[in-house]
PDB file of C-alpha atoms in Angstrom:
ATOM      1  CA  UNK A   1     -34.580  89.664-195.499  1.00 42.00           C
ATOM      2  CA  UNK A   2     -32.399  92.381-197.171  1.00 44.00           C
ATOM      3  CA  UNK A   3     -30.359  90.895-199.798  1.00 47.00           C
ATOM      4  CA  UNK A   4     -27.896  93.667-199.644  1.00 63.00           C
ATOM      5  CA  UNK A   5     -26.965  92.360-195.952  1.00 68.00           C
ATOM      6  CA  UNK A   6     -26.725  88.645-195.527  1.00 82.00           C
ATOM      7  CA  UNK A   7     -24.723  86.426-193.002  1.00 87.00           C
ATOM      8  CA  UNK A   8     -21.657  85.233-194.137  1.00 90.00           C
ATOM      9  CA  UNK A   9     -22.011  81.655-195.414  1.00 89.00           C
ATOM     10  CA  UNK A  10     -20.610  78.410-193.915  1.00 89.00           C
ATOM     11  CA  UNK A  11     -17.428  78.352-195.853  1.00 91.00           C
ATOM     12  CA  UNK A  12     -16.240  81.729-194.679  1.00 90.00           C
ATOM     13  CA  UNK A  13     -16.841  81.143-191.541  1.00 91.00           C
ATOM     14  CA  UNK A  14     -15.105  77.848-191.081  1.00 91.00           C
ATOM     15  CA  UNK A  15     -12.483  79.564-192.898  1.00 91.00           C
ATOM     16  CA  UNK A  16     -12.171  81.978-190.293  1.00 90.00           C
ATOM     17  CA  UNK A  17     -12.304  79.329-187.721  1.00 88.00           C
ATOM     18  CA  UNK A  18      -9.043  77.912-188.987  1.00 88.00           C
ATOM     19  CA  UNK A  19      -7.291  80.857-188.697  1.00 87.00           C
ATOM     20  CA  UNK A  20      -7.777  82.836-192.211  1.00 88.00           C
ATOM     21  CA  UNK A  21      -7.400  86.459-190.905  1.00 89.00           C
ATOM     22  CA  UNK A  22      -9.054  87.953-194.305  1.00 91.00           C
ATOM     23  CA  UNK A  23     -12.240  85.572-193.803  1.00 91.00           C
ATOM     24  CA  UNK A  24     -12.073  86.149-190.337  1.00 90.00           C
ATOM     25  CA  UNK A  25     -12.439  89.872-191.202  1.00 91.00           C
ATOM     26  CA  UNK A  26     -14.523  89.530-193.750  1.00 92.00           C
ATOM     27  CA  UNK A  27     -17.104  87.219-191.658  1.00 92.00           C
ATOM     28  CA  UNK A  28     -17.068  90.456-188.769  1.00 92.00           C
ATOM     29  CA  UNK A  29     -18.086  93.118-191.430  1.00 92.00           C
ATOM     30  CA  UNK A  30     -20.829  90.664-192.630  1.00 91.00           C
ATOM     31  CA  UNK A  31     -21.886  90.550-189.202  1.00 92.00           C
ATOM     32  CA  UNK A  32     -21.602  94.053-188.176  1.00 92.00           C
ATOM     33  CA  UNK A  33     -25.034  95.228-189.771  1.00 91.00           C
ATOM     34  CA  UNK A  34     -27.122  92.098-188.295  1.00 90.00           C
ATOM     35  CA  UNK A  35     -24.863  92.688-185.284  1.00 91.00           C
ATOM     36  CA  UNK A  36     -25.984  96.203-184.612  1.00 90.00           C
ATOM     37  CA  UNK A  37     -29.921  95.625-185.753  1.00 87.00           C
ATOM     38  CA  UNK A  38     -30.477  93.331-182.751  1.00 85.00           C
ATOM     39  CA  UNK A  39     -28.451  95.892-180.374  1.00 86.00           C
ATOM     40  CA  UNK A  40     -30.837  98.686-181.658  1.00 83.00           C
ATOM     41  CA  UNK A  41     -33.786  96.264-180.510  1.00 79.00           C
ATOM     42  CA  UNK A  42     -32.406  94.792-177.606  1.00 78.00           C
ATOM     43  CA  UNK A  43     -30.908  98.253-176.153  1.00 80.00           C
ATOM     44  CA  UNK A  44     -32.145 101.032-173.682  1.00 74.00           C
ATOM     45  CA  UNK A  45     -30.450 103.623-175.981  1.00 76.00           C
ATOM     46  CA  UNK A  46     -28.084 104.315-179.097  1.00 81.00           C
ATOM     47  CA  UNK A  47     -25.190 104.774-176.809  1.00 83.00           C
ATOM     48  CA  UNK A  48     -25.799 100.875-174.880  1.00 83.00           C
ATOM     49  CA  UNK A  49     -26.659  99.231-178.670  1.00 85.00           C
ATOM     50  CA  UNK A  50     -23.388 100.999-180.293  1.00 89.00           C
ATOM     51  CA  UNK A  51     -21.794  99.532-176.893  1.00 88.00           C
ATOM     52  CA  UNK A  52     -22.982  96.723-176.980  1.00 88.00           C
ATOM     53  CA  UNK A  53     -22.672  95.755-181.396  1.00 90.00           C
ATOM     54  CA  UNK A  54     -19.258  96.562-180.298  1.00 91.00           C
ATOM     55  CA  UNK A  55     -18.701  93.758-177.750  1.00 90.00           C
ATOM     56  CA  UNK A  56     -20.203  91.458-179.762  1.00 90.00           C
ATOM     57  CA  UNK A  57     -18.022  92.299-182.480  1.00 91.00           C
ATOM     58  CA  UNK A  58     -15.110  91.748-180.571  1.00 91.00           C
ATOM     59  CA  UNK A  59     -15.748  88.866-179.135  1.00 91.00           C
ATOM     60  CA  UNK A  60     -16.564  87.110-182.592  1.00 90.00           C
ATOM     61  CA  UNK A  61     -13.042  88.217-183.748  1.00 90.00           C
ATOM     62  CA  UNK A  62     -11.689  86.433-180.452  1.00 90.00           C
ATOM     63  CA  UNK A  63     -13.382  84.012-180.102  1.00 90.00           C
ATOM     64  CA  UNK A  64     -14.933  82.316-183.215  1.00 89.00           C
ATOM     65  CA  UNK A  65     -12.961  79.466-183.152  1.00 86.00           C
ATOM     66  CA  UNK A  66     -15.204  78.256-180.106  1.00 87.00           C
ATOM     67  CA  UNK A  67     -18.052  78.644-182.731  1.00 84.00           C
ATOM     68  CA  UNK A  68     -18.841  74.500-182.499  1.00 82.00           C
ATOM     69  CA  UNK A  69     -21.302  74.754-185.519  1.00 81.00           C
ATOM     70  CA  UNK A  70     -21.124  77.569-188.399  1.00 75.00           C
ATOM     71  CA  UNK A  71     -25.047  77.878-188.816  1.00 78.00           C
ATOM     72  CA  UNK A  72     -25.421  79.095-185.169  1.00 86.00           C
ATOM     73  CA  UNK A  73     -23.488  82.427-185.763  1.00 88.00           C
ATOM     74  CA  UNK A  74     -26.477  84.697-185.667  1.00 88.00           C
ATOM     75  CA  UNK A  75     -28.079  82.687-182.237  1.00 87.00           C
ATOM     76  CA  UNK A  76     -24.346  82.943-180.860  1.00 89.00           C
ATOM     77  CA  UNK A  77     -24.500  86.862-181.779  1.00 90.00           C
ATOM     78  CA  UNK A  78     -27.980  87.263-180.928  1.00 88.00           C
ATOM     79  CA  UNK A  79     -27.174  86.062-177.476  1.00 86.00           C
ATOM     80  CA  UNK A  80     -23.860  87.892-177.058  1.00 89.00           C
ATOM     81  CA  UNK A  81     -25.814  91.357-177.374  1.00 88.00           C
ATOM     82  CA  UNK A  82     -29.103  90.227-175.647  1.00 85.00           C
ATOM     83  CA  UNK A  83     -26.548  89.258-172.262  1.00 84.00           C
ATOM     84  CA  UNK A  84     -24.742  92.830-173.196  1.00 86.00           C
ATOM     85  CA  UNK A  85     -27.354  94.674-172.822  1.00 82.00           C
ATOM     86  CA  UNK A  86     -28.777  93.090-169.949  1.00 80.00           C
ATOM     87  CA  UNK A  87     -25.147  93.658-168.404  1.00 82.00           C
ATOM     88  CA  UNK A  88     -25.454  97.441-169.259  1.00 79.00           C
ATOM     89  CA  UNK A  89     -29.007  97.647-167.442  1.00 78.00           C
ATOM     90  CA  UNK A  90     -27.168  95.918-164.057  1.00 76.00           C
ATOM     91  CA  UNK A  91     -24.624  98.019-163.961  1.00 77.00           C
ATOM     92  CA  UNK A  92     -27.175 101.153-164.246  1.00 73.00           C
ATOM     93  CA  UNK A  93     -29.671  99.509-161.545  1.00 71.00           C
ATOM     94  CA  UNK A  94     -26.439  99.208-159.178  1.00 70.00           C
ATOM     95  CA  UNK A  95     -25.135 102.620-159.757  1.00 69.00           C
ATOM     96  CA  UNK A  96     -28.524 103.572-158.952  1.00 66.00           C
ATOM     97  CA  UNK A  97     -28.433 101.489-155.822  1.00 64.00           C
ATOM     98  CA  UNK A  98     -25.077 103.217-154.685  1.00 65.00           C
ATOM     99  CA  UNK A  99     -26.101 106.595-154.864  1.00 63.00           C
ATOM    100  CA  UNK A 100     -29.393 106.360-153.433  1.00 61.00           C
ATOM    101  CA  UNK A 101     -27.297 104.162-150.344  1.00 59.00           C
ATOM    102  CA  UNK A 102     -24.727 107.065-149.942  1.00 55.00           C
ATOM    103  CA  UNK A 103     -25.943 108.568-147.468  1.00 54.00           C
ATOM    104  CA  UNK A 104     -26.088 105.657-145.074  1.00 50.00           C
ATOM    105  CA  UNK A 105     -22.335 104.944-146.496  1.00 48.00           C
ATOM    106  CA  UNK A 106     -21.208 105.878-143.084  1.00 48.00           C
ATOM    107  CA  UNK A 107     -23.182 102.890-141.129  1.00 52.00           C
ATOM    108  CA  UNK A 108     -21.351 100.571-143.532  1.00 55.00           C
ATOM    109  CA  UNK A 109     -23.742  98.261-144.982  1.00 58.00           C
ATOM    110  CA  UNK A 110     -23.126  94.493-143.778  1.00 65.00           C
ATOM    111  CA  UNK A 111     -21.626  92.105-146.499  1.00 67.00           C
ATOM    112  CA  UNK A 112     -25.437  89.924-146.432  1.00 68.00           C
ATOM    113  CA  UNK A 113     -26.705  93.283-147.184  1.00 68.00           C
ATOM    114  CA  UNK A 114     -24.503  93.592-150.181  1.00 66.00           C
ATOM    115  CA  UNK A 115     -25.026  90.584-151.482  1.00 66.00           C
ATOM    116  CA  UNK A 116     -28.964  90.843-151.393  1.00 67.00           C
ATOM    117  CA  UNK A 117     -28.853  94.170-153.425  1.00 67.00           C
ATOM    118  CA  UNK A 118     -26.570  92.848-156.108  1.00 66.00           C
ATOM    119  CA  UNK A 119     -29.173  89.949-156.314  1.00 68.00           C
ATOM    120  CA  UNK A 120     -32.227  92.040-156.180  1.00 69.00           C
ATOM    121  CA  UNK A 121     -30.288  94.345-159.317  1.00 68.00           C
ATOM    122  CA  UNK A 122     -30.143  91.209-161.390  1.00 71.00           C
ATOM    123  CA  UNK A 123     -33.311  89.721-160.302  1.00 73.00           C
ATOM    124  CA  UNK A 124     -34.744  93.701-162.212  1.00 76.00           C
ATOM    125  CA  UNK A 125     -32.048  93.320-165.110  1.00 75.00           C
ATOM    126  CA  UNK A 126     -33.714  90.286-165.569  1.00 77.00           C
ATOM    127  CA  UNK A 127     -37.515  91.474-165.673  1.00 79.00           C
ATOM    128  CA  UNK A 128     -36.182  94.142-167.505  1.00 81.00           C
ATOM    129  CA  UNK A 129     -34.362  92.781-169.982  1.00 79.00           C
ATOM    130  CA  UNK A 130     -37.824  90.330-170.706  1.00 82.00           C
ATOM    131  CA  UNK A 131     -40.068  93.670-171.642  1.00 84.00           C
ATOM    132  CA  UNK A 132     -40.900  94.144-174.920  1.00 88.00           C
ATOM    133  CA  UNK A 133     -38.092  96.288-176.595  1.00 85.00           C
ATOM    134  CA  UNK A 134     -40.600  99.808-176.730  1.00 86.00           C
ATOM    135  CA  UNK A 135     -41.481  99.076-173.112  1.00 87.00           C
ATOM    136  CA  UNK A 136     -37.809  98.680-172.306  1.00 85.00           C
ATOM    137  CA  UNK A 137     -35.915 101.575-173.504  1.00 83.00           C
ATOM    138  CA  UNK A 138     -38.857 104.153-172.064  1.00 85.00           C
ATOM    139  CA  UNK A 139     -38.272 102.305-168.472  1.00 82.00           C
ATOM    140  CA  UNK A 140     -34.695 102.690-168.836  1.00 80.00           C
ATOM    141  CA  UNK A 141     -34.454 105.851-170.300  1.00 78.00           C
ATOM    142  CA  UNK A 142     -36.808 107.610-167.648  1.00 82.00           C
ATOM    143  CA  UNK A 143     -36.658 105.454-164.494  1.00 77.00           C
ATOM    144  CA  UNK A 144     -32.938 103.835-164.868  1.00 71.00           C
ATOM    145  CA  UNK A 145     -31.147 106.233-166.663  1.00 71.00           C
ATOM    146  CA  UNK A 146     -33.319 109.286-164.894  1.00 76.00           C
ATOM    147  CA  UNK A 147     -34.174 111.345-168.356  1.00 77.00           C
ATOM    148  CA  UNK A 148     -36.539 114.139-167.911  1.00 83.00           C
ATOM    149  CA  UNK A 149     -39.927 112.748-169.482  1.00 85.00           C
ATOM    150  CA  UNK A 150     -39.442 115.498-172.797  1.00 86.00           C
ATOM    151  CA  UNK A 151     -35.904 113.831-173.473  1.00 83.00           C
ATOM    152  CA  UNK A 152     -37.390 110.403-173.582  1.00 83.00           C
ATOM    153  CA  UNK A 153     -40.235 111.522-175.887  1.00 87.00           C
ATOM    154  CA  UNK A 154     -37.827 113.253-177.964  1.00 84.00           C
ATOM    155  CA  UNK A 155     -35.605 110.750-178.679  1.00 80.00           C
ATOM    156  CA  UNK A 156     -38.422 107.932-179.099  1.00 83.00           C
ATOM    157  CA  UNK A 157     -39.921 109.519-182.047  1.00 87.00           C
ATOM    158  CA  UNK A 158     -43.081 109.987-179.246  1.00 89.00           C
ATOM    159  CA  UNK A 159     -45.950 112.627-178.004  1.00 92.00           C
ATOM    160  CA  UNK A 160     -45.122 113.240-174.375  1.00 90.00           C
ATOM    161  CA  UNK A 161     -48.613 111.464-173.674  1.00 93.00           C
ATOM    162  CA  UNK A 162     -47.869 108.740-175.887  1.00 92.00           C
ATOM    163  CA  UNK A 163     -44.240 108.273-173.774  1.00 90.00           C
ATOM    164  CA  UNK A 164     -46.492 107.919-170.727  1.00 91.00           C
ATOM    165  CA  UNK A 165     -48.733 105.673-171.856  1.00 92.00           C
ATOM    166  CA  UNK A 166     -46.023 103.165-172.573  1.00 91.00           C
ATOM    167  CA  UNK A 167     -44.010 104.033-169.315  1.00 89.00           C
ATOM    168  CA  UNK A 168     -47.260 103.636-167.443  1.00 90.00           C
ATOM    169  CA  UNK A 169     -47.397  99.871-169.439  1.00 92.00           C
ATOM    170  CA  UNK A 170     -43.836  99.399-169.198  1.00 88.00           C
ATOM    171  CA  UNK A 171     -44.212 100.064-164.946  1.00 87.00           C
ATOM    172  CA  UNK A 172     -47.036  97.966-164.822  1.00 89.00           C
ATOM    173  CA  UNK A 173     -45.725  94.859-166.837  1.00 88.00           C
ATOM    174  CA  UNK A 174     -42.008  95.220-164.454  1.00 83.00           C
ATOM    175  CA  UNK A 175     -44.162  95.248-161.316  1.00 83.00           C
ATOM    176  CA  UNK A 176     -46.235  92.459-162.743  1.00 85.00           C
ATOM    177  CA  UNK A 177     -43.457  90.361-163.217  1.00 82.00           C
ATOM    178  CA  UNK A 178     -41.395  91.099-160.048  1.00 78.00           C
ATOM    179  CA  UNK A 179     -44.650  90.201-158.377  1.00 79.00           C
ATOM    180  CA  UNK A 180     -44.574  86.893-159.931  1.00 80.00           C
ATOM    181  CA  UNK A 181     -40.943  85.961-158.822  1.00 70.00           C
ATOM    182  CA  UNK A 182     -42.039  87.115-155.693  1.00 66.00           C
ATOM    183  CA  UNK A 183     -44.528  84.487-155.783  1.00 65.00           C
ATOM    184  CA  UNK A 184     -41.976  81.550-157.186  1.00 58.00           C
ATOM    185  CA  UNK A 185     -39.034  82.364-155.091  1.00 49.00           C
ATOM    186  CA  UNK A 186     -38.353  78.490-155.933  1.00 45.00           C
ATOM    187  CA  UNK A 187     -38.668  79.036-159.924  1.00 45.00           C
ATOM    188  CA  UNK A 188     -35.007  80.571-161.158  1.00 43.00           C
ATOM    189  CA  UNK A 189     -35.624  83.418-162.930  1.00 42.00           C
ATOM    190  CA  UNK A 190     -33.807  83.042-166.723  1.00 44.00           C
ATOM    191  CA  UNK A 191     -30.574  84.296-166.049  1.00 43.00           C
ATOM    192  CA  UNK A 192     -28.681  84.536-169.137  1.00 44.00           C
ATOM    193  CA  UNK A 193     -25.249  82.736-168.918  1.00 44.00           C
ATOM    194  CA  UNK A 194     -21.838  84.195-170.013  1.00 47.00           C
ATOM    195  CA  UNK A 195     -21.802  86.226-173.074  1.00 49.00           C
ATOM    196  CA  UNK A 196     -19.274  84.705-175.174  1.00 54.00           C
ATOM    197  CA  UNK A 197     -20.355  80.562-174.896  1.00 53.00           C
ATOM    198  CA  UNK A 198     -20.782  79.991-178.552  1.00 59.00           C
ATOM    199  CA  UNK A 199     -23.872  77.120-178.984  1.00 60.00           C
TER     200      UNK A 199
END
């Protein structure tokens, strides 16, 4: 690992925990490039992973004195940005959901009917937010987020045939593992749990 950026140790952190407001901010800045690294991974896009470094961030100034033991900071952080980012692809998948149902606004969908899309939108996050992180952002980026193919290419670093490939992978894997919860409707799919309970 990069010397230049390590986690803060043990003593700054419990530090912080008591209430030192200078280790407290120095433990955040410590954390902020670690912080943002596993956003970049874990994100659809630059916009979601600044987003979502940003929650995490805030929520380790809050709430660090719920930290029970010092060496789990990064698996606390970790955590906090993988269940961000999964929150940022719901909300997507049931914007998506909304428009697409707006036209049949006026029949008034029943309250069941309601409750069965929000489940099916985190039932995707969920298969979603399990892809590999190249498979994730192009399946996002083109099929949640509605990008014209180029724009997805573009801002991949990718060959327009090289951003279909991996869609094409990315589709198949998603509809791979939706068939497979299909199959287990007994199995719970891994939910992740609330963002900010420190291990």
């Amino acid at each position: 690992m990069n010397q230049r950026f390590r986690w803060p140790d043990e003593r700054l952190i419990k530090a912080a925990q008591n209430g030192d407001v200078t280790s407290l901010t120095t433990v955040v800045m410590e954390s902020q490039p670690h912080v943002r690294k596993f956003a970049r991974s874990l994100c659809a896009s630059p916009q979601d992973a600044e987003d979502a470094a940003q929650e995490a961030l805030i929520i380790l100034y809050r709430k660090i004195g719920t930290l029970r033991a010092t060496g789990a900071l990064a698996s606390w952080m970790f955590r906090i940005v993988r269940n961000e980012c999964l929150r940022q692809v719901r909300l997507l998948v049931s914007r998506n959901d909304e428009a697409s149902a707006e036209p049949e606004a006026s029949a008034g969908p029943s309250a069941e009917d309601a409750v069965l899309r929000r489940l099916e939108a985190e039932r995707i996050a969920a298969v979603v937010g399990a892809l590999p992180p190249d498979q994730r952002q192009v399946l996002i980026m083109r099929d949640v987020q509605g990008l014209p193919g180029r724009t997805v290419a573009h801002a991949l670093g990718l060959s327009n045939a090289a951003m279909k490939s991996r869609l094409h992978r990315a589709r198949a894997a998603l509809r791979h593992a939706l068939a497979a919860t299909d199959r287990a409707p007994d199995r719970a799919i891994d939910r992740p749990t609330g963002g900010d309970s420190p291990p």
